[in-house]
PDB file of C-alpha atoms in Angstrom:
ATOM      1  CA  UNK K   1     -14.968 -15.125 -19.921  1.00  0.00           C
ATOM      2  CA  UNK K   2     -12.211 -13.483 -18.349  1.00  0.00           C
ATOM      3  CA  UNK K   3     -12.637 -11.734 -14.723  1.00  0.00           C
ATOM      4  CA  UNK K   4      -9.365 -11.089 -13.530  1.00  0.00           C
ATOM      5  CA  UNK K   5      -7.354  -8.011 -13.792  1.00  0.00           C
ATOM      6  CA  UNK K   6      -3.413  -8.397 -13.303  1.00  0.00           C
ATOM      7  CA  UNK K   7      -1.667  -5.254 -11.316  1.00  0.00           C
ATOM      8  CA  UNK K   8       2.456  -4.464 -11.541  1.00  0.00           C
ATOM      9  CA  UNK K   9       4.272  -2.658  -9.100  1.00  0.00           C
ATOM     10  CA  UNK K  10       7.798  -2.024 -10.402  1.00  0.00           C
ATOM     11  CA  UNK K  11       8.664   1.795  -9.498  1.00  0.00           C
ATOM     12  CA  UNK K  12      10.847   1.168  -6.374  1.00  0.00           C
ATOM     13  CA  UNK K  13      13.166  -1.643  -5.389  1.00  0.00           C
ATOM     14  CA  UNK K  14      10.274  -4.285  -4.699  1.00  0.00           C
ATOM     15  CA  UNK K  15       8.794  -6.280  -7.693  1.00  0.00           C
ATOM     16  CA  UNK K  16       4.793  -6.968  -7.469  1.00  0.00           C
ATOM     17  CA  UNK K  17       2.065  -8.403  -8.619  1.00  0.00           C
ATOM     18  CA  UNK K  18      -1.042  -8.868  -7.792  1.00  0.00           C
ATOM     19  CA  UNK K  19      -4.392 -10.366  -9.088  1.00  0.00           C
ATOM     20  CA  UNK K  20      -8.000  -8.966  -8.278  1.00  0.00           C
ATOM     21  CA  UNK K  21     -11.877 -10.020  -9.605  1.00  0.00           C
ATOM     22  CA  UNK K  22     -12.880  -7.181 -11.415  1.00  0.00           C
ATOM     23  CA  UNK K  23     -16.390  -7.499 -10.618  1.00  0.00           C
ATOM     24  CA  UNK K  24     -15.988  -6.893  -7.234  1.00  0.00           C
ATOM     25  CA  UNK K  25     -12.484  -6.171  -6.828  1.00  0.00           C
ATOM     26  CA  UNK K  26     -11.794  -8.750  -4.088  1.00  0.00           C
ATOM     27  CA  UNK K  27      -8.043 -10.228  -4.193  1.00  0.00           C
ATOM     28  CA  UNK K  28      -7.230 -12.555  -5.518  1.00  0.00           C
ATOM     29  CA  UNK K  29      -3.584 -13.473  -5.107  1.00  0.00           C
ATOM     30  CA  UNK K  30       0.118 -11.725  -4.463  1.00  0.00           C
ATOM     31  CA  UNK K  31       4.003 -12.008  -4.733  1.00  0.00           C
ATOM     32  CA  UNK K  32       6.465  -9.844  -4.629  1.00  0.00           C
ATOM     33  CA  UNK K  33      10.611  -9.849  -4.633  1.00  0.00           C
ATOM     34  CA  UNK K  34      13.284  -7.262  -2.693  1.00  0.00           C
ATOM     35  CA  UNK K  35      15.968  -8.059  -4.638  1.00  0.00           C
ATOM     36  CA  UNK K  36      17.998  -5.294  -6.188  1.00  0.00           C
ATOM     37  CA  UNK K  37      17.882  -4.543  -9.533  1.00  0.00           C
ATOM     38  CA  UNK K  38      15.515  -7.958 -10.220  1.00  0.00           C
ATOM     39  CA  UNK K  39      12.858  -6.662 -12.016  1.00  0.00           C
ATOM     40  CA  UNK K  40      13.863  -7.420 -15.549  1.00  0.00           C
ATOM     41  CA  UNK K  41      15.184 -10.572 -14.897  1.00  0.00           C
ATOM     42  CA  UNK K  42      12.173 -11.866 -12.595  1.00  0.00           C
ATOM     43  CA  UNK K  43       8.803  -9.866 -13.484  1.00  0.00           C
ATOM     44  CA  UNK K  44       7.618 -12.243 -15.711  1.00  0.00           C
ATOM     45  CA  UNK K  45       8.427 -14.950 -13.555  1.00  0.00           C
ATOM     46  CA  UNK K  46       6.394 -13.471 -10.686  1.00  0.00           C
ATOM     47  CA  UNK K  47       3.818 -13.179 -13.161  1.00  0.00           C
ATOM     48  CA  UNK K  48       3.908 -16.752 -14.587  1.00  0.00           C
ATOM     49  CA  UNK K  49       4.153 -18.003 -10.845  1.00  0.00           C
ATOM     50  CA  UNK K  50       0.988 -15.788  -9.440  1.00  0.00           C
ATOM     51  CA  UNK K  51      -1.638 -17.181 -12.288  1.00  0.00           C
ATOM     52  CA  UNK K  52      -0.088 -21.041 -11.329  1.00  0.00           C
ATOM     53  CA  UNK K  53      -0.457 -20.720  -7.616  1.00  0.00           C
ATOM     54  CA  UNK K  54      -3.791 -19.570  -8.323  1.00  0.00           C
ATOM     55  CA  UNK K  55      -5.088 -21.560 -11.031  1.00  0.00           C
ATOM     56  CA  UNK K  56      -5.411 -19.406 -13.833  1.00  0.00           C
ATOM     57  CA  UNK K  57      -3.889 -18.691 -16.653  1.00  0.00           C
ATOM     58  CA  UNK K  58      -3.325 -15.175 -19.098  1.00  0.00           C
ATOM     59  CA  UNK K  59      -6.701 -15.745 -20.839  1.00  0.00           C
ATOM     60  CA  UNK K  60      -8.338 -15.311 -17.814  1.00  0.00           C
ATOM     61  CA  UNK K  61      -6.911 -11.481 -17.787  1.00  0.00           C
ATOM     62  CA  UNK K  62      -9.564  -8.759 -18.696  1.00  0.00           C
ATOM     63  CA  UNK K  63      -7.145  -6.102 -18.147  1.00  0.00           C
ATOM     64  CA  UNK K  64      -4.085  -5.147 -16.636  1.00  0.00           C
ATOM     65  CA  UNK K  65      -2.939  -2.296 -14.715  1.00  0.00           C
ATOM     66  CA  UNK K  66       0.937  -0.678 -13.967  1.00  0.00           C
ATOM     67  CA  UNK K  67       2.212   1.858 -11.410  1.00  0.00           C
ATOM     68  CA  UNK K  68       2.013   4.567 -13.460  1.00  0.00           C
ATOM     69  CA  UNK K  69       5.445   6.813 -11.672  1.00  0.00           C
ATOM     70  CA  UNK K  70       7.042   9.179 -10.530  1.00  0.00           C
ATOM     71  CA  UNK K  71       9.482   6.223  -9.621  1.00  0.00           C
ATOM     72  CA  UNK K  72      12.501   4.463 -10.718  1.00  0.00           C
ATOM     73  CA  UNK K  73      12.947   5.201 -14.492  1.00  0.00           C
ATOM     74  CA  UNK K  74      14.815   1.641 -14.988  1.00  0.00           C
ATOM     75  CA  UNK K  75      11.631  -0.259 -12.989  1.00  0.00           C
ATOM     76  CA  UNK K  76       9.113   1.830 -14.830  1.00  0.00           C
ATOM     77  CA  UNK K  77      10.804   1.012 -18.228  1.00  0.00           C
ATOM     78  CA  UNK K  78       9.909  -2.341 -17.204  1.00  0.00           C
ATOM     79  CA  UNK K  79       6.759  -2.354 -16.020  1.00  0.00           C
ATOM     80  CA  UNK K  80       5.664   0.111 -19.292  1.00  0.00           C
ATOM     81  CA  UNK K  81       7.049  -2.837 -21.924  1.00  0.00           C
ATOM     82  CA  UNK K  82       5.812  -5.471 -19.495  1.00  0.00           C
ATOM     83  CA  UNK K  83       1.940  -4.244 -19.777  1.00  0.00           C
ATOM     84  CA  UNK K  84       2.184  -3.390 -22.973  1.00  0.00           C
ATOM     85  CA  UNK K  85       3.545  -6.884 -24.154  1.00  0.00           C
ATOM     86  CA  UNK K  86       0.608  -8.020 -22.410  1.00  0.00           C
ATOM     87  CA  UNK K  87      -2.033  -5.938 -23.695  1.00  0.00           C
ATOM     88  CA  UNK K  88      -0.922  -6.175 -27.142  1.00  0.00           C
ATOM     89  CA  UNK K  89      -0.770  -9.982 -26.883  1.00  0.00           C
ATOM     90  CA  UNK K  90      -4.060 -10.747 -25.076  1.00  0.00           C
ATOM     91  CA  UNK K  91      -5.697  -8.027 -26.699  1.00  0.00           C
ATOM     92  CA  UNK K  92      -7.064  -6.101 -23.130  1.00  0.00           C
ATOM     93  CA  UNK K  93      -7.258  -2.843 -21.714  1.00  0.00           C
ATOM     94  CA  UNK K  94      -4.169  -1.239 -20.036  1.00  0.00           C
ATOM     95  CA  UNK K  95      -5.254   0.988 -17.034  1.00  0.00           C
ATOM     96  CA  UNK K  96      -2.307   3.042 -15.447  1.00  0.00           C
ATOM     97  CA  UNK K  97      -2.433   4.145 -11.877  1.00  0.00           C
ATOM     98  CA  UNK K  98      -0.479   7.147 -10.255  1.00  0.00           C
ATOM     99  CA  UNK K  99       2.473   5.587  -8.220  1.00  0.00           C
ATOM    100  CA  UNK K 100       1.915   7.981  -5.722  1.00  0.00           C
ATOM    101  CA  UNK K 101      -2.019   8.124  -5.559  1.00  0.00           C
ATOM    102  CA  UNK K 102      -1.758   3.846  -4.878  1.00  0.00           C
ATOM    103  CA  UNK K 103       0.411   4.823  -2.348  1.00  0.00           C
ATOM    104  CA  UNK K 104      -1.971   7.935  -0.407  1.00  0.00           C
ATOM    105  CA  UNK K 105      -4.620   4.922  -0.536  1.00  0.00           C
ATOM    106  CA  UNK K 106      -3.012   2.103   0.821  1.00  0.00           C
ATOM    107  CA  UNK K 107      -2.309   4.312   3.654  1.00  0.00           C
ATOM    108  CA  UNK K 108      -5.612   5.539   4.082  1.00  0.00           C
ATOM    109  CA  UNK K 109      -7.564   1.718   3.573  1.00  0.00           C
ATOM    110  CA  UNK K 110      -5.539   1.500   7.516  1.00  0.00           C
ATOM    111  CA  UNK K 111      -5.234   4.607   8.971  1.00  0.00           C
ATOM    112  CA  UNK K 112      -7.688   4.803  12.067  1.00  0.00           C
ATOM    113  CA  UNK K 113     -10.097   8.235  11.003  1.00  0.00           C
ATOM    114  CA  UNK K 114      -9.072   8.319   7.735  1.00  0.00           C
ATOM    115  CA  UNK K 115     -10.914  11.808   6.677  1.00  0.00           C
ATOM    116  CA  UNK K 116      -8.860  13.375   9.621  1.00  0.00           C
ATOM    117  CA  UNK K 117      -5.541  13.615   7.819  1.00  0.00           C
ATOM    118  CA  UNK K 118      -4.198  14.542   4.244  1.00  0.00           C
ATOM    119  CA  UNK K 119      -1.707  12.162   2.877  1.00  0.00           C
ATOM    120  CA  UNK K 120       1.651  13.220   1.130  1.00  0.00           C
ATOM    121  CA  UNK K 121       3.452  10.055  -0.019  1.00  0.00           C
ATOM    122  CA  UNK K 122       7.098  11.539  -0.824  1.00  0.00           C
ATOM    123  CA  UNK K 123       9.665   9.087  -3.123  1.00  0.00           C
ATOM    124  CA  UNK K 124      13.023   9.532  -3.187  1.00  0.00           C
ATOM    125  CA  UNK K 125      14.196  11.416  -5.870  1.00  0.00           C
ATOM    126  CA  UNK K 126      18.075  12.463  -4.672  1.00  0.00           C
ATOM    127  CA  UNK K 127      19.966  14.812  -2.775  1.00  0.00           C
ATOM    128  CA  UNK K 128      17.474  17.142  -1.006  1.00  0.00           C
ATOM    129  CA  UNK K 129      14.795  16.677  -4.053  1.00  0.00           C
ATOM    130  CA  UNK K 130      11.478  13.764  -3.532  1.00  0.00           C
ATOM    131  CA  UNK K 131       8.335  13.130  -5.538  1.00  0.00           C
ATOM    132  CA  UNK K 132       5.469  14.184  -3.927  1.00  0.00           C
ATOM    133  CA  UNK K 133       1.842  15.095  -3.889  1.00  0.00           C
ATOM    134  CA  UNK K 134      -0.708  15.521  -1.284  1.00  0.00           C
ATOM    135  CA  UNK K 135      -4.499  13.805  -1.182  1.00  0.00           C
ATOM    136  CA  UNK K 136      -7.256  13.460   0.832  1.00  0.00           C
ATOM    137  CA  UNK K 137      -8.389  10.214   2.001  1.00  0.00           C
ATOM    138  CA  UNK K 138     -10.914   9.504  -0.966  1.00  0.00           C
ATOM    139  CA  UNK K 139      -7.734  10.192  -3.482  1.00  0.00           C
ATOM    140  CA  UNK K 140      -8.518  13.762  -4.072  1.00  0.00           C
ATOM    141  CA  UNK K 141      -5.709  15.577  -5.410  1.00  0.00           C
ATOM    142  CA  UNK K 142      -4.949  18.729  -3.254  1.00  0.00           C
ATOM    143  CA  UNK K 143      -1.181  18.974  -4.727  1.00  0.00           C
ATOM    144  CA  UNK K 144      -0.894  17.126  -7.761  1.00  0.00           C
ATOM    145  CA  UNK K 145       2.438  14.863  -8.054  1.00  0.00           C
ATOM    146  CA  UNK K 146       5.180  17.047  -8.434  1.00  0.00           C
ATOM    147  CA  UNK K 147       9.263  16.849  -7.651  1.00  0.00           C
ATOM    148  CA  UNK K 148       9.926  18.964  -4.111  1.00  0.00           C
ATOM    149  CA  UNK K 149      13.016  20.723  -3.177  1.00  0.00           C
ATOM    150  CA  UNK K 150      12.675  20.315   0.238  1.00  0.00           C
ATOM    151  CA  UNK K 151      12.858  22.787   2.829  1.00  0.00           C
ATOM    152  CA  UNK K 152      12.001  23.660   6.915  1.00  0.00           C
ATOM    153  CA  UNK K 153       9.117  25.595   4.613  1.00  0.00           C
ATOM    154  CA  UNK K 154       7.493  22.851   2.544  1.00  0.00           C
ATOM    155  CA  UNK K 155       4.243  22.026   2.433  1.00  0.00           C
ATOM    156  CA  UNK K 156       4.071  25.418   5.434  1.00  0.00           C
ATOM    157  CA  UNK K 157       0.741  26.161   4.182  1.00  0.00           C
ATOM    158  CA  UNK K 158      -0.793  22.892   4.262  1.00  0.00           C
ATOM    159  CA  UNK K 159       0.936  22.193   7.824  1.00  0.00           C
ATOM    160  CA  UNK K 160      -0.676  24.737   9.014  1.00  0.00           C
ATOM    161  CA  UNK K 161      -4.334  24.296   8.471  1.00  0.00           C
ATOM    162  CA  UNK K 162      -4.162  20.296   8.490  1.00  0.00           C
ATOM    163  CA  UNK K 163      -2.704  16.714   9.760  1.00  0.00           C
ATOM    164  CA  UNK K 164      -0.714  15.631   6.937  1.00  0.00           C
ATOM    165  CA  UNK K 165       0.818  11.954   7.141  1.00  0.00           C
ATOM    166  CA  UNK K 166       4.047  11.918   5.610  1.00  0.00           C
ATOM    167  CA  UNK K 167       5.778   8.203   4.255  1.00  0.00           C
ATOM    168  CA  UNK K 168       7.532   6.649   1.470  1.00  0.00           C
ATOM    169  CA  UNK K 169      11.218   6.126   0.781  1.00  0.00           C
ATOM    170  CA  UNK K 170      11.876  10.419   0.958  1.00  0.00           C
ATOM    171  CA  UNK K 171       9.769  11.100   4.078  1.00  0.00           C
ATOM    172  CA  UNK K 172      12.524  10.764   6.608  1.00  0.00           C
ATOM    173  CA  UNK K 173      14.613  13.216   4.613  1.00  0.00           C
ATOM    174  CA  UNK K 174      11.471  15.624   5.227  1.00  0.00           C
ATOM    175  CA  UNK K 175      11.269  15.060   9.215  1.00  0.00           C
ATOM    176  CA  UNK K 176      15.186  15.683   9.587  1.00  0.00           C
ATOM    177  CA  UNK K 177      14.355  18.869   7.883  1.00  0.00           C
ATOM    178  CA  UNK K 178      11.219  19.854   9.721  1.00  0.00           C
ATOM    179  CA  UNK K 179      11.927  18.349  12.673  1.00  0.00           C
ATOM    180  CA  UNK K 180       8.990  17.947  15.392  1.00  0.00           C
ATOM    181  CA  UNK K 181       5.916  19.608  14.110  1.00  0.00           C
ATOM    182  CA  UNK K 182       2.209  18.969  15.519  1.00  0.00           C
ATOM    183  CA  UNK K 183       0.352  18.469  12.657  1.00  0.00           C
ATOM    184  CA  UNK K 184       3.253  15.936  11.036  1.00  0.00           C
ATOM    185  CA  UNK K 185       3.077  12.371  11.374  1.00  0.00           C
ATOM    186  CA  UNK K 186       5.711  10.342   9.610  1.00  0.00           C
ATOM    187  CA  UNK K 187       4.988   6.992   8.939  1.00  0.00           C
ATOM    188  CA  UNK K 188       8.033   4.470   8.331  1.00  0.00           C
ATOM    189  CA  UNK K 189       7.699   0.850   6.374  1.00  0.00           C
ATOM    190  CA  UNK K 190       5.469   2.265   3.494  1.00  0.00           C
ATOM    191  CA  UNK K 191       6.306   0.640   0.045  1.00  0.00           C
ATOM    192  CA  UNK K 192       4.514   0.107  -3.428  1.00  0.00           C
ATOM    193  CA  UNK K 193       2.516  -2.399  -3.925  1.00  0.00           C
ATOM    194  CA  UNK K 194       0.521  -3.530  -6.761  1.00  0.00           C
ATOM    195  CA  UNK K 195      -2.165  -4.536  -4.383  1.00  0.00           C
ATOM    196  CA  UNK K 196      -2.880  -0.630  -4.014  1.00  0.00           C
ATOM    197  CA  UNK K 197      -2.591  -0.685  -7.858  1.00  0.00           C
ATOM    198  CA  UNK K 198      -5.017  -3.006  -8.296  1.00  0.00           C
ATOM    199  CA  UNK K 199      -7.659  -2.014  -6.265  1.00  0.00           C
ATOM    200  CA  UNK K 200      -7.930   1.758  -7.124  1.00  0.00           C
ATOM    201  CA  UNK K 201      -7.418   0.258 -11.100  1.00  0.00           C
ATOM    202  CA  UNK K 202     -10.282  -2.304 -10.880  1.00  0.00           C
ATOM    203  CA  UNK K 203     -12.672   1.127 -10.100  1.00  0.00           C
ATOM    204  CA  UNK K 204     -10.981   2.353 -13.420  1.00  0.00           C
ATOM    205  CA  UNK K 205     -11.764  -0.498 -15.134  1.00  0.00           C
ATOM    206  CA  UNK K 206     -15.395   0.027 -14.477  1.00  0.00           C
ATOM    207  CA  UNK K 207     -15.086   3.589 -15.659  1.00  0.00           C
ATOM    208  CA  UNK K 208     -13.376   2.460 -18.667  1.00  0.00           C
ATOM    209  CA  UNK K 209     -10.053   4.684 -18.216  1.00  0.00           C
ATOM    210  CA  UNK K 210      -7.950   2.719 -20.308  1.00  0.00           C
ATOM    211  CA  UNK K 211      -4.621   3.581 -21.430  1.00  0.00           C
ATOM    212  CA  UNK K 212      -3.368   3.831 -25.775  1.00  0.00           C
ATOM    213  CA  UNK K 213      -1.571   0.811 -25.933  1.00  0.00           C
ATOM    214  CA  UNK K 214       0.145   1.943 -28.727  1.00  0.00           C
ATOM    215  CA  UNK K 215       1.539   4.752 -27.255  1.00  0.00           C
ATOM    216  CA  UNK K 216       1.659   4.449 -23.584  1.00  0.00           C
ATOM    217  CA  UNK K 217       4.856   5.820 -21.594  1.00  0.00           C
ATOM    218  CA  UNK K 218       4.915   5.699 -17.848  1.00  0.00           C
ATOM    219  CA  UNK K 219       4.696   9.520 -15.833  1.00  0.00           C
ATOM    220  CA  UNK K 220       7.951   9.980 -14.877  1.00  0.00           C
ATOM    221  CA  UNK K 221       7.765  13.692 -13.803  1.00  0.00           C
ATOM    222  CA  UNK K 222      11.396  14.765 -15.030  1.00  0.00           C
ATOM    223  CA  UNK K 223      13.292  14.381 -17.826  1.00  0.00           C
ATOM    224  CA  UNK K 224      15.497  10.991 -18.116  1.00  0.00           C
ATOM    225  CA  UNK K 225      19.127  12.621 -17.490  1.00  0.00           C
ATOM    226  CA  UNK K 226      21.942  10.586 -20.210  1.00  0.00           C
ATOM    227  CA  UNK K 227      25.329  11.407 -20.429  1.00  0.00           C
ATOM    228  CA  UNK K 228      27.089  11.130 -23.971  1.00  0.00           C
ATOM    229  CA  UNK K 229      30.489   9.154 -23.263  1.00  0.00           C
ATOM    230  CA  UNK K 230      33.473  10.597 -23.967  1.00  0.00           C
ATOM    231  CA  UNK K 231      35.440   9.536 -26.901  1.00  0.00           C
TER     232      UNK K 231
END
């Protein structure tokens, strides 16, 4: 019977995976890879490498889960065909998991006092622009994932009325901005991982959120920008 659901973590630069028991959503096993512009080339690898290390094999999957975005639209391309290759193949559920809602969570499972902060994971989205939302330390959404022009004024309100930890790969763009603020705490370090993924998708799992496989595309928040070449 299977009892393992498979997690990947492919919006940013790092490439993870990671494999928890769904029934009670201990880990299982990890592996991940920094290497620039990897993730087609070495995802499945990862993959293949995580179930030998730990003894199991793709019919053991019951399910698996992908970082849903806002992220890299390359790594999400990936990670979207990826699970759905999967899926399709083994015939399982495909549970997808805000990017930025693994992230809130992961810092909250080690922040000392959790329910004394909100948590605003920002990604970088270019120039003065990030992906951001804002949650409280049991995932609830007080500003859903949106893409923020930032400002000496964002997120006043909230600042004002709240601690609000601040990380990701756009959060230091914020604190140049803001500069010293008492209620601001910027944390440095903080990166996706499908570890996060996993553990807030094996609680999905049990409440049967599943993804159509069929028709699946990752949230990437804005429009994919092409350019038509010139002739």
């Amino acid at each position: 019977m299977p009892t393992l659901l498979l997690s990947l973590e492919t919006s940013s630069p790092v490439c993870s995976v990671a494999l928890h028991r769904v029934a009670d959503g201990s880990l299982v096993g990890q592996t991940e890879l920094r290497l620039d512009k990897s993730h087609s080339t070495h995802l499945t690898i990862l993959i293949e490498q995580l179930l030998a290390n730990t003894g199991h094999s793709l019919p053991d999957l019951a399910a698996v889960a992908v970082s849903d975005g806002p992220g890299s639209y390359t790594g999400l391309r990936i990670g979207g065909a990826a699970v759905k290759g999967l899926c399709f193949a083994l015939d399982i559920p495909l549970i997808a998991i805000s990017t930025l809602q693994a992230l809130a969570a992961q810092v909250a499972a080690v922040t000392a006092r959790p329910e004394a902060h909100l948590y605003c994971p920002m990604l970088d989205a270019r120039r003065m622009e990030v992906y951001a939302a804002l949650y409280t330390h049991e995932g609830q959404k007080v500003v859903a994932p949106t893409p923020l022009l930032l400002d000496a004024d964002t997120l006043a309100e909230q600042l004002s009325h709240h601690s609000v930890l601040f990380f990701g790969n756009g959060a230091a763009k914020f604190q140049t901005l803001l500069g010293e603020h008492p209620n601001a705490g910027f944390l440095t370090g903080i990166e996706p991982s499908a570890v996060a993924v996993g553990a807030l998708a094996v609680a999905a799992y049990h409440r049967q959120e599943f993804q159509d496989v069929a028709y699946y595309e990752p949230f990437y928040l804005k429009e994919v920008y092409t350019t038509t070449p010139k002739k």
